[in-house]
Amino acid sequence: MPSDSAPSSPLTDRLIEQITLEGPMPVDAYMARCLADPIDGYYTKHAALGADGDFITAPLVSQMFGEMIGVWVAQTWLSMGSPAPFRLVEIGGGDGTLMGDILRVAERVPGLREAARITMVEISPPLRALQGQKVPNAAFVSSLDGVPEDLPVIVIANELLDCLPARQFIRAETGWFERCVGLQDGALAFGLVPAGQDFVPPFDAAIGDLVEVSLAQTRLAENLALLVKKATGAALLIDYGRARPGPGDTLQALYRHQKHDPLAAPGQHDLTVWADFPSVTAAAARTGVTVSPIVTQRDFLARLGIDARHAALRERNRDQAEKLQRQYDRLMAPDQMGTLFKVLGLSFPDSVNLFALEANETAL
């Protein structure tokens, strides 16, 4: 990993003190502190998106992404019977670009923009400020629990699951061990402790396999499904991750678009893990909502009409043809975001049609 990481943060000393007093810290607890610590957490103080930041999301790659999500919102709203008003919710809305693109499409659908009551679910003060500039009439809440259930809902969550912490377990010849953050020579270091009796392997793993389990992801899926069921409507989850159960260490730290040591500069690097779509699907399905197949982002955007939109933009902006092609490839190419990113939809009641998420095939 690169050695030119961000300067060590004040959070480092506080974590060392806590581990000294309380013992090794599970990986999910470490991630939560690094991302959401109220004083020094990444999303509390340092969140940086875009080309000049630490990472770039699909809405910042191209307007085509947000426009296709806008098409999905419009199709879903129409299948719901065009309720007016309804609540349009985005969880973890970045700098507000995605919602801005969605609303631009909504302006072209009679009645849709006027019916939408925008709610942004955001814990980051810096990102709230950016979202407020791009979506000036939005209401803000800090958690999904703060979204009222008084109106039908359409919920968007793009690159949210990967920010939710996961525990890591390794199967050894003598049994299961949990990977934790402890201390070695006074510095943060990974180590293993025996797994607690509450740990149940999610699938049959081989000796040496590392398995990630995210209670935060499954809780989010369950709570989101319950909101959709109580309020009626639909939700869309888009993220990079696995479509089938399997082992693998996916924990990574991103700083200025480069991967770094996850233990370096806690709170100043973005930490992520892959979305566990099989577990998310199962958690949502247990609530009784309709759950779509897991499809690739490439397949999803294609069904919504991104090829036609790409062609139209190239025709109108011929001097930008190469740039538009690069943007399209970033979203759609199998070796970029096209197949690594997956899409899942939830709806209730059955009459709410998930359209582009109704194919029989599942993601690779």
XYZ file of C-alpha atoms in Angstrom:
364
model
C 0.000 0.000 0.000
C 1.164 3.568 -0.574
C 3.311 5.020 2.169
C 2.282 8.633 1.541
C -0.849 8.537 3.674
C -2.581 11.392 5.420
C -1.063 12.620 8.698
C -1.880 10.580 11.795
C -5.119 11.854 13.279
C -6.125 12.796 16.839
C -8.406 9.755 16.773
C -5.367 7.457 16.828
C -4.423 8.352 20.397
C -8.005 7.998 21.596
C -8.326 4.543 20.018
C -5.025 3.425 21.545
C -6.206 4.607 24.955
C -9.529 2.775 24.591
C -7.887 -0.481 23.466
C -5.378 -0.246 26.306
C -8.228 -0.001 28.805
C -10.800 -2.320 27.207
C -8.885 -4.746 25.011
C -8.968 -5.472 21.244
C -11.725 -3.830 19.208
C -13.758 -5.767 16.583
C -13.340 -4.510 13.032
C -16.920 -3.223 12.827
C -16.437 -1.114 15.976
C -13.177 0.254 14.563
C -14.859 1.158 11.279
C -17.732 2.858 13.084
C -15.368 5.004 15.123
C -13.273 5.964 12.106
C -16.293 6.962 10.029
C -18.745 8.396 12.550
C -16.830 9.478 15.643
C -18.583 12.716 16.679
C -15.280 14.570 17.088
C -12.814 13.112 14.570
C -14.829 10.790 12.295
C -14.300 10.851 8.532
C -17.905 11.748 7.753
C -18.054 14.145 10.667
C -15.165 16.312 9.501
C -13.223 15.065 6.495
C -15.601 13.618 3.857
C -14.168 14.525 0.454
C -15.826 13.428 -2.803
C -14.984 13.967 -6.446
C -11.845 14.171 -8.538
C -10.073 16.295 -5.910
C -11.323 14.215 -2.979
C -10.801 10.652 -1.780
C -13.309 8.807 -3.959
C -15.778 9.402 -6.774
C -19.318 8.044 -6.934
C -21.384 7.238 -10.028
C -23.408 10.501 -9.931
C -20.111 12.410 -10.111
C -18.900 10.285 -13.017
C -21.715 11.381 -15.305
C -25.135 13.013 -15.328
C -26.325 9.917 -17.212
C -26.323 7.908 -13.992
C -28.543 10.315 -12.069
C -30.835 10.751 -15.045
C -31.403 6.997 -15.272
C -32.201 6.878 -11.550
C -34.628 9.713 -12.250
C -36.276 7.581 -14.935
C -36.600 4.742 -12.412
C -38.171 7.114 -9.870
C -40.663 8.330 -12.479
C -41.599 4.799 -13.557
C -42.006 3.710 -9.957
C -44.124 6.748 -9.034
C -46.439 6.099 -11.975
C -46.799 2.424 -10.983
C -47.751 3.584 -7.471
C -50.682 5.482 -8.960
C -48.914 8.884 -8.994
C -49.504 9.685 -5.299
C -49.477 13.376 -4.449
C -47.818 14.158 -2.205
C -45.204 11.441 -1.683
C -41.839 11.425 0.043
C -38.687 11.142 -2.101
C -35.864 10.063 0.193
C -32.140 9.730 -0.384
C -29.900 8.124 2.230
C -26.278 9.228 2.150
C -26.717 11.684 -0.686
C -23.082 12.736 -1.133
C -22.855 16.311 -2.351
C -26.454 16.361 -3.632
C -25.620 15.732 -7.286
C -27.731 12.573 -7.574
C -30.867 14.160 -6.138
C -30.337 17.200 -8.353
C -30.200 14.984 -11.444
C -33.279 13.034 -10.317
C -35.253 16.239 -9.849
C -34.233 17.508 -13.283
C -35.843 14.404 -14.794
C -38.855 14.810 -12.499
C -39.523 18.238 -13.985
C -40.305 16.519 -17.287
C -42.954 14.192 -15.834
C -46.289 15.991 -15.295
C -47.072 16.274 -11.595
C -44.020 14.406 -10.314
C -41.853 17.310 -9.154
C -44.784 19.063 -7.492
C -45.757 15.883 -5.644
C -42.284 15.141 -4.286
C -41.408 16.050 -0.698
C -37.626 15.706 -0.515
C -35.973 14.193 2.559
C -32.205 13.698 2.827
C -30.892 11.248 5.436
C -27.373 12.426 6.256
C -25.068 12.247 9.297
C -22.233 14.344 7.854
C -22.400 18.102 8.560
C -20.096 18.969 5.604
C -22.189 16.893 3.196
C -25.456 18.278 4.564
C -24.193 21.749 3.707
C -23.416 20.711 0.119
C -26.754 18.940 -0.274
C -28.578 22.000 1.024
C -27.049 24.090 -1.743
C -28.124 21.710 -4.527
C -31.483 20.713 -3.033
C -32.557 23.875 -1.179
C -36.062 22.712 -0.281
C -35.034 19.407 1.272
C -35.762 18.352 4.831
C -32.848 16.749 6.686
C -32.818 13.890 9.199
C -29.899 12.033 10.742
C -31.225 8.485 10.456
C -33.809 6.406 8.654
C -35.864 6.397 11.850
C -36.407 10.120 11.314
C -38.269 9.629 8.020
C -42.032 10.018 8.639
C -44.312 7.181 7.565
C -47.252 9.447 6.760
C -46.741 9.467 2.969
C -45.859 6.878 0.326
C -42.095 6.732 -0.185
C -39.517 6.225 -2.892
C -36.079 5.742 -1.345
C -32.657 5.855 -3.036
C -29.468 4.599 -1.375
C -26.428 4.772 -3.649
C -23.118 3.579 -2.168
C -24.486 3.421 1.350
C -24.107 -0.259 2.264
C -20.332 -0.199 1.739
C -20.016 2.447 4.471
C -21.730 0.234 7.051
C -19.275 -1.676 9.264
C -18.659 -5.419 9.127
C -17.071 -7.922 11.490
C -14.414 -10.276 10.132
C -13.954 -13.929 11.090
C -11.268 -16.410 10.046
C -11.634 -20.187 10.131
C -8.567 -21.939 11.475
C -7.913 -25.637 12.072
C -8.847 -25.134 15.721
C -12.056 -23.207 15.069
C -13.265 -19.694 14.308
C -11.423 -16.507 15.308
C -12.491 -12.887 15.047
C -10.181 -10.329 13.525
C -9.781 -7.348 15.838
C -7.764 -4.156 16.124
C -5.335 -4.314 19.015
C -1.906 -2.965 19.864
C 1.587 -4.100 18.914
C 4.544 -2.140 20.249
C 2.134 0.667 21.150
C 0.677 0.987 17.628
C -2.612 -0.176 16.114
C -2.370 -3.673 14.660
C -4.659 -6.459 13.470
C -4.879 -9.627 15.517
C -7.160 -12.586 16.248
C -9.269 -13.523 19.264
C -11.482 -16.617 19.647
C -14.923 -16.032 18.140
C -17.759 -15.752 20.630
C -20.418 -18.421 20.949
C -22.904 -16.066 19.295
C -21.072 -16.322 15.961
C -22.785 -18.582 13.435
C -20.933 -19.018 10.110
C -23.161 -17.679 7.291
C -21.982 -20.421 4.916
C -19.641 -23.397 4.812
C -16.133 -21.942 4.723
C -12.778 -23.618 4.200
C -9.869 -23.434 6.621
C -8.098 -20.117 6.078
C -11.167 -18.332 4.713
C -12.029 -14.854 5.988
C -15.761 -14.201 6.277
C -17.361 -10.769 6.672
C -20.632 -10.335 8.564
C -22.345 -6.939 8.670
C -25.141 -6.595 11.174
C -25.316 -2.914 10.214
C -26.101 -3.781 6.596
C -28.817 -6.277 7.495
C -30.363 -3.907 10.036
C -30.467 -1.160 7.424
C -32.146 -3.535 4.960
C -34.724 -4.594 7.542
C -35.498 -1.031 8.649
C -35.725 0.176 5.054
C -38.069 -2.672 4.173
C -40.262 -1.910 7.188
C -40.478 1.748 6.139
C -41.488 0.739 2.606
C -44.071 -1.684 4.006
C -45.622 0.763 6.476
C -45.627 3.811 4.205
C -45.993 1.836 0.921
C -43.669 2.479 -1.989
C -40.258 1.311 -3.138
C -36.553 1.504 -2.392
C -33.441 1.145 -4.524
C -30.026 0.027 -3.240
C -26.952 0.412 -5.469
C -23.457 -0.536 -4.352
C -20.349 -2.528 -5.091
C -20.390 -5.972 -3.584
C -21.120 -9.658 -3.906
C -24.265 -11.231 -5.323
C -23.500 -14.675 -3.889
C -22.194 -15.706 -0.469
C -18.434 -16.095 -0.337
C -15.260 -15.399 1.613
C -12.835 -12.508 1.178
C -11.278 -9.548 2.962
C -12.830 -6.456 1.348
C -11.916 -3.863 3.990
C -10.137 -0.941 2.365
C -9.122 2.609 3.159
C -9.277 5.249 0.439
C -7.359 8.520 0.485
C -7.041 10.665 -2.647
C -8.262 7.762 -4.795
C -5.510 5.439 -3.556
C -5.784 2.414 -1.265
C -4.001 2.747 2.070
C -3.473 0.827 5.275
C -6.866 0.801 7.065
C -5.060 1.390 10.365
C -3.229 4.490 9.144
C -4.701 7.891 10.061
C -8.039 6.753 11.554
C -10.791 9.222 10.736
C -8.973 10.759 7.789
C -9.384 7.870 5.349
C -12.679 6.558 4.008
C -13.161 2.940 5.119
C -15.422 0.593 3.171
C -16.367 -3.065 2.798
C -18.297 -4.803 0.049
C -22.066 -4.836 0.241
C -23.333 -8.285 1.191
C -26.348 -8.425 -1.111
C -27.390 -12.019 -0.242
C -27.700 -11.114 3.464
C -29.377 -7.798 2.652
C -31.876 -9.589 0.407
C -32.690 -12.164 3.080
C -33.145 -9.522 5.784
C -35.518 -7.471 3.640
C -37.484 -10.523 2.493
C -38.180 -11.562 6.080
C -40.332 -8.430 6.520
C -42.734 -9.494 3.761
C -41.898 -6.889 1.124
C -41.280 -7.776 -2.506
C -37.545 -8.108 -3.176
C -36.172 -7.927 -6.712
C -33.427 -10.068 -8.191
C -29.901 -8.723 -7.743
C -28.838 -7.265 -11.086
C -25.655 -5.601 -12.249
C -25.479 -1.842 -12.631
C -24.696 -2.391 -16.304
C -27.896 -4.365 -16.856
C -29.995 -1.994 -14.766
C -28.871 1.185 -16.541
C -29.183 -0.462 -19.947
C -32.831 -1.352 -19.336
C -33.567 2.212 -18.277
C -32.250 3.594 -21.560
C -28.711 4.802 -20.916
C -27.578 3.828 -24.422
C -30.127 6.145 -26.018
C -29.246 8.940 -23.581
C -25.552 8.496 -24.302
C -26.180 8.688 -28.054
C -28.292 11.830 -27.652
C -25.635 13.567 -25.564
C -22.913 12.676 -28.070
C -25.029 14.034 -30.920
C -25.593 17.342 -29.115
C -22.035 17.644 -27.825
C -19.816 16.259 -30.552
C -16.768 18.037 -29.191
C -17.260 16.089 -25.944
C -17.673 12.666 -27.581
C -14.503 11.138 -26.136
C -15.264 12.417 -22.631
C -18.824 11.097 -22.810
C -17.552 7.710 -23.966
C -15.150 7.544 -21.017
C -17.983 8.381 -18.652
C -20.246 5.764 -20.211
C -17.506 3.143 -20.000
C -16.843 3.965 -16.348
C -20.489 3.271 -15.517
C -21.031 0.286 -17.797
C -17.787 -1.567 -18.604
C -17.392 -4.988 -16.923
C -13.863 -4.086 -15.811
C -15.029 -0.835 -14.206
C -18.355 -0.212 -12.392
C -20.565 -2.202 -14.745
C -20.582 -5.591 -13.032
C -18.875 -4.924 -9.691
C -21.806 -2.682 -8.754
C -25.116 -4.394 -8.045
C -28.691 -3.126 -7.761
C -31.522 -4.355 -5.543
C -35.100 -3.123 -5.257
C -37.766 -3.413 -2.541
C -41.469 -2.657 -2.913
C -44.829 -2.933 -1.183
C -47.552 -3.742 -2.062
C -47.127 -6.100 -5.015
C -48.802 -3.599 -7.327
C -45.721 -1.345 -7.104
C -43.751 -2.340 -10.184
C -39.940 -2.419 -9.972
C -39.598 -2.344 -13.787
C -35.908 -2.586 -14.631
C -35.350 -4.891 -11.669
C -37.767 -7.586 -12.780
C -35.481 -9.702 -14.940
C -35.130 -13.405 -14.218
C -31.350 -13.463 -14.341
C -29.238 -12.514 -11.322
C -25.938 -10.711 -11.177
C -22.653 -12.471 -11.763
